[in-house]
Coordinates of C-alpha atoms in Angstrom, one line a residue:
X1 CA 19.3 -14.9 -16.8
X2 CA 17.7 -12.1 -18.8
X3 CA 14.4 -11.1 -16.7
X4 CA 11.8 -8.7 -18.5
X5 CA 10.4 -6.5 -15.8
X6 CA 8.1 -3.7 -15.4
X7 CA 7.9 -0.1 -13.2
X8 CA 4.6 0.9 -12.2
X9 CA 4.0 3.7 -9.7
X10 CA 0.6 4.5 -7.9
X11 CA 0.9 8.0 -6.6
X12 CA 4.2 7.6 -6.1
X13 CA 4.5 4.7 -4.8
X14 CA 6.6 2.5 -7.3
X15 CA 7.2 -0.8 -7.8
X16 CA 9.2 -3.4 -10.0
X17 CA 6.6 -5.7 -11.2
X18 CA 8.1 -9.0 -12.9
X19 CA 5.4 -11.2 -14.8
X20 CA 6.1 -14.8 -12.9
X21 CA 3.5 -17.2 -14.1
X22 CA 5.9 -19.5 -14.8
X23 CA 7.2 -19.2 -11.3
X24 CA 11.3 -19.0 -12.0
X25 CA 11.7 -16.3 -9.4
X26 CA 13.3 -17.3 -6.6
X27 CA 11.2 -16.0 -3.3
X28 CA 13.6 -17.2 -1.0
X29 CA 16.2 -14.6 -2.7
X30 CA 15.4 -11.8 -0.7
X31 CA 19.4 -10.4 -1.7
X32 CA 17.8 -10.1 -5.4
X33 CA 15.2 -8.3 -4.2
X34 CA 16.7 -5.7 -2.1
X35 CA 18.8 -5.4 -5.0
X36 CA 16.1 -4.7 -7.6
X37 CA 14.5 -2.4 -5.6
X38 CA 17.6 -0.4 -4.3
X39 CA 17.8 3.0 -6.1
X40 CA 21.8 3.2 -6.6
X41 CA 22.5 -0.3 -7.8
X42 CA 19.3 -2.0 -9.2
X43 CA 16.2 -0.8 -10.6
X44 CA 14.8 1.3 -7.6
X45 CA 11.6 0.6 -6.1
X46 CA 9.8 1.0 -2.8
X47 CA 8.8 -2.6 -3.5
X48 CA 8.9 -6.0 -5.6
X49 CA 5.7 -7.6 -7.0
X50 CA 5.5 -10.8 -8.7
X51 CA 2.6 -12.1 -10.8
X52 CA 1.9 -15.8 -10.2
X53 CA -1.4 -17.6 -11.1
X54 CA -3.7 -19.5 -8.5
X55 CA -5.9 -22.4 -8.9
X56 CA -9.0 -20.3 -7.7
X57 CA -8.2 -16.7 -8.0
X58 CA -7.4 -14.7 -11.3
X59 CA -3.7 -14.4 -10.2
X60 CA -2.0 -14.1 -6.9
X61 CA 0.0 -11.1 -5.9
X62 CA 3.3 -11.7 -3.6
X63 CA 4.8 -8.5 -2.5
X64 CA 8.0 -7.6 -0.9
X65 CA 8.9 -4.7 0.7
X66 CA 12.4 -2.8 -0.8
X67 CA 13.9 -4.3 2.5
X68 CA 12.6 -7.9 1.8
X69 CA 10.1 -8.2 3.9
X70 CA 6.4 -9.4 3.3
X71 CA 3.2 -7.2 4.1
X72 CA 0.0 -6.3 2.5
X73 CA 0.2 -2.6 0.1
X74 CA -2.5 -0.7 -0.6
X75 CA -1.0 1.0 -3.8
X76 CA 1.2 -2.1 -4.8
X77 CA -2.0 -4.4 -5.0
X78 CA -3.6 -1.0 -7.0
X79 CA -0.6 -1.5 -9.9
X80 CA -0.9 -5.3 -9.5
X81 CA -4.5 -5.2 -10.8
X82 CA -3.2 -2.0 -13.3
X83 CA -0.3 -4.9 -14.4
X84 CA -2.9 -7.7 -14.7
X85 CA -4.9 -5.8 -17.0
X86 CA -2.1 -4.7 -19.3
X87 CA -0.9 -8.6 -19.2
X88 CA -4.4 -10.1 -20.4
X89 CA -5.2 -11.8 -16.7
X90 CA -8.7 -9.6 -16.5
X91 CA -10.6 -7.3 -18.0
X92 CA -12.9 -5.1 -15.4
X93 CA -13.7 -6.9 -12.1
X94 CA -11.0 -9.4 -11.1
X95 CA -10.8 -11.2 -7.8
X96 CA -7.0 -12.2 -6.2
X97 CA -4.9 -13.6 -3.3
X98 CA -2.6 -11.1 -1.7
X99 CA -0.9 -11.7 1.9
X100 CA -3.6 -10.7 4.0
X101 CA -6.3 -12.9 1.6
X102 CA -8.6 -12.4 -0.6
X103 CA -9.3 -8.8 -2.5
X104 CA -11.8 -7.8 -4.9
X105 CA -11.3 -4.9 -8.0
X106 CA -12.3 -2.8 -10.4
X107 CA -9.9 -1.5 -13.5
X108 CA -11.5 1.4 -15.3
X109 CA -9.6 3.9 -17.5
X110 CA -6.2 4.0 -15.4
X111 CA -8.5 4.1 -11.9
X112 CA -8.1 1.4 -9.6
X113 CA -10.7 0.7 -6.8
X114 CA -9.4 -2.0 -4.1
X115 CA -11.8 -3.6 -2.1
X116 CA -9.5 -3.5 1.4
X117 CA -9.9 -6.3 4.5
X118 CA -12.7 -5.7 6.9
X119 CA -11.3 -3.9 9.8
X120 CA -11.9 -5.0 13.3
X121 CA -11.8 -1.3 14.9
X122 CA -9.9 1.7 16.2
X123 CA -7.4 1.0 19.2
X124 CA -6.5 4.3 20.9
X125 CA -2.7 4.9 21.7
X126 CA -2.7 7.5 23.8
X127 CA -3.7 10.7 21.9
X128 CA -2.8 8.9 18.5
X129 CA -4.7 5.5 17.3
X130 CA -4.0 2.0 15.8
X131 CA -5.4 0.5 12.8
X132 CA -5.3 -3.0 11.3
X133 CA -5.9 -2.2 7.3
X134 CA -4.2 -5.6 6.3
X135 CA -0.7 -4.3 7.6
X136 CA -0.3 -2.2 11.2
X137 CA -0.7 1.8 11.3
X138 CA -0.1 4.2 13.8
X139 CA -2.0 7.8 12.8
X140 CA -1.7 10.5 14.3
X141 CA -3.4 14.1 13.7
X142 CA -0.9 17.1 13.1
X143 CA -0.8 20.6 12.2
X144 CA 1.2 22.0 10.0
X145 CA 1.9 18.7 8.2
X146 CA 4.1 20.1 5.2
X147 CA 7.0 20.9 7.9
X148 CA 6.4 18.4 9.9
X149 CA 9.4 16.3 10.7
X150 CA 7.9 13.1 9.4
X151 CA 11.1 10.7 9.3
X152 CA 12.2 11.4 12.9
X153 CA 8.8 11.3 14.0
X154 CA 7.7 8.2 12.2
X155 CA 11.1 6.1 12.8
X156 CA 10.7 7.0 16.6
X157 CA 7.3 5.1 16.9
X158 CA 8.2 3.1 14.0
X159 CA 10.3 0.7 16.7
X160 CA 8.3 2.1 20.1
X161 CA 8.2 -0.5 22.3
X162 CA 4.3 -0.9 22.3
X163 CA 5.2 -2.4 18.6
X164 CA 7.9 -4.3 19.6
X165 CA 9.4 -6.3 17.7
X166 CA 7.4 -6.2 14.6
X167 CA 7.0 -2.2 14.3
X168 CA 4.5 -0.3 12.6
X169 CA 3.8 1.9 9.6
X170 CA 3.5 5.5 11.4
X171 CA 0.8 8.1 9.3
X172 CA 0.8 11.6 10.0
X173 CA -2.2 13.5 9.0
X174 CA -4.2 17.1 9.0
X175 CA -7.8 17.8 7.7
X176 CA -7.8 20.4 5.1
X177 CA -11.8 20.1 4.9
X178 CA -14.6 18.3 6.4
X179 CA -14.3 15.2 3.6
X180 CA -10.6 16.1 2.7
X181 CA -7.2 15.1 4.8
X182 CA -3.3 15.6 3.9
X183 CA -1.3 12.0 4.9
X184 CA 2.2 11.5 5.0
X185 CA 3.6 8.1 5.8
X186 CA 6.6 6.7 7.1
X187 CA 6.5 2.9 5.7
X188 CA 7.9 0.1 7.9
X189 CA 10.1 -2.2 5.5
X190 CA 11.5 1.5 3.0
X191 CA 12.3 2.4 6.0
X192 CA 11.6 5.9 4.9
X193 CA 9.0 8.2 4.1
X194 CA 7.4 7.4 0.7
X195 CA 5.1 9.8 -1.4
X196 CA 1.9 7.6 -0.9
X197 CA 1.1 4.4 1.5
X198 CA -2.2 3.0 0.1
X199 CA -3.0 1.1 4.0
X200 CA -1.6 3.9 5.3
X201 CA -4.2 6.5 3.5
X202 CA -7.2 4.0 4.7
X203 CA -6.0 4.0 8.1
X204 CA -5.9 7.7 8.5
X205 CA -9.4 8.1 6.6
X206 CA -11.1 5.6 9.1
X207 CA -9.9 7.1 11.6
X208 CA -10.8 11.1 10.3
X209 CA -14.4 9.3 9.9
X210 CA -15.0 7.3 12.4
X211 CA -17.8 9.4 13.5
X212 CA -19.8 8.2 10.1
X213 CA -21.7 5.3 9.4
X214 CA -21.4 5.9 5.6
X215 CA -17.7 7.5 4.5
X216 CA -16.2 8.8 1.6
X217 CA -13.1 10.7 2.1
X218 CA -10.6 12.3 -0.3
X219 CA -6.4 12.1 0.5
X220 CA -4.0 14.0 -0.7
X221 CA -0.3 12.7 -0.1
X222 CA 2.8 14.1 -1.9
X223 CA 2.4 11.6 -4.5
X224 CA -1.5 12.4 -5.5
X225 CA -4.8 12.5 -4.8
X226 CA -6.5 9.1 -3.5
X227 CA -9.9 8.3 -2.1
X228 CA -11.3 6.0 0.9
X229 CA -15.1 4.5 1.3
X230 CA -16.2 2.5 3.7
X231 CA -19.5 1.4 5.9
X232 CA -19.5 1.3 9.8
X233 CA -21.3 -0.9 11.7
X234 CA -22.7 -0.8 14.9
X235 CA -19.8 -2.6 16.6
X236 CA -17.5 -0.4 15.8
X237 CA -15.9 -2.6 12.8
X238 CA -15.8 -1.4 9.1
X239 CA -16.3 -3.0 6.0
X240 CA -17.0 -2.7 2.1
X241 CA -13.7 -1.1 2.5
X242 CA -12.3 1.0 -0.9
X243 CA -9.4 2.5 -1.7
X244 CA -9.6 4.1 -5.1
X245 CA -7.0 5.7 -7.1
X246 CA -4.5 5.8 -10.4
X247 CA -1.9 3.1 -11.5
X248 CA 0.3 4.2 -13.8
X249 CA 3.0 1.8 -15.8
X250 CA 6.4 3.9 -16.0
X251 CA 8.8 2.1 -18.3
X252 CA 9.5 -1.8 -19.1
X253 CA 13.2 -2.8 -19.0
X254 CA 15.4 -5.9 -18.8
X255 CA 18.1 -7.0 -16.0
X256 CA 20.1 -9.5 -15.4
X257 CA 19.6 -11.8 -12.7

């Protein structure tokens, strides 16, 4: 079967993005989709997003990982909304289901802002601290961060026994200003470090900010530039939760499946 797909990337994060309203994907086919998204024998992706529509939603996004797994992305729900525009689904504002539940957006000239899940807190982990931003993330602060050994680092806590037997996303990250931090990510489920982890970029920026009631910070990764907003409240739990950047469609293609 001939299958029309899409490559969209969101600061370097790509993904295959297939158009399945009419729901002929097969989810349970995890083999096809490591395929798909494996860079030396199918398209090459960090992940897989299908399209579907929902009964009280504008669509609903169901995202794999390049492994097969399931989690909520940050960037990947970004290009969903980016693909769901370029599709006819919305227009501005558009409200859909992803793993972790319902998300809100806004599409606007290539810019994507994602309202995230409410977050319960900060969990310190020794000198380093957890996050819940729909999917798990370790961050820790660095120095140095552009020779720091970020895959031997990350895969080490990635399967630490305090994650066990699940794992985590591990951030590294270093302020270059007092509104500004550099994030790398090591992304449970590539297996690998990727140029941009949208959860992983709102982890690290709650955690640089935690000290505000009222946030805006800007991230740099390898991929781009990104931004995070979010409010604090008095129990130590965040919400109106943002993450704002560019979703870019690379190329459309066909493959048979």
């Amino acid at each position: 079967m001939q299958t029309t797909f899409y490559k969209y990337q969101g600061t370097g994060n790509d993904f295959v993005m297939i158009d399945d309203r009419s729901e002929s994907f097969d989810v349970q086919d995890l083999a096809l989709v490591t395929k798909l998204c494996d860079r030396k024998f199918g398209v090459g992706a960090d992940g897989l997003i299908l399209i579907r529509n929902h009964p009280d939603f504008d669509f609903e996004m169901i995202y794999f990982n390049a492994d097969g797994s399931q989690s909520m992305c940050g960037n990947g729900a970004r290009c969903a909304v980016a693909f769901s525009g370029f599709l006819g689904i919305i227009q501005v504002k558009t409200s859909f289901l992803a793993v972790d539940g319902p998300h809100e957006a806004i599409l606007k000239d290539g810019i994507v802002e994602l309202l995230m899940i409410n977050v319960p807190g900060i969990e310190a982990k020794g000198d380093d601290c957890f996050v819940n931003t729909g999917t798990q993330h370790h961050v820790r602060l660095v120095e140095d961060i552009q020779n720091y050994p970020v895959f031997s680092e990350g895969k080490k806590m990635r399967y630490h026994e305090m994650y066990a037997p699940g794992g985590t996303n591990v951030n590294f990250m270093e302020p270059i200003s007092e509104d500004e931090i550099f994030v790398r990510t090591y992304e449970r489920g590539v297996e690998d470090e990727t140029l941009s982890c949208g959860t992983g970029v709102t982890a690290a920026a709650i955690v640089f900010a935690q000290d505000k009631t009222d946030a805006e910070v800007k991230i740099k990764t390898l991929g781009g530039n990104l931004s995070v907003r979010f409010h604090k409240n008095e129990d130590g739990s965040m919400d109106n939760v943002w993450l704002i950047g560019p979703a870019t469609q690379v190329f459309k293609g066909e493959i048979e499946i």
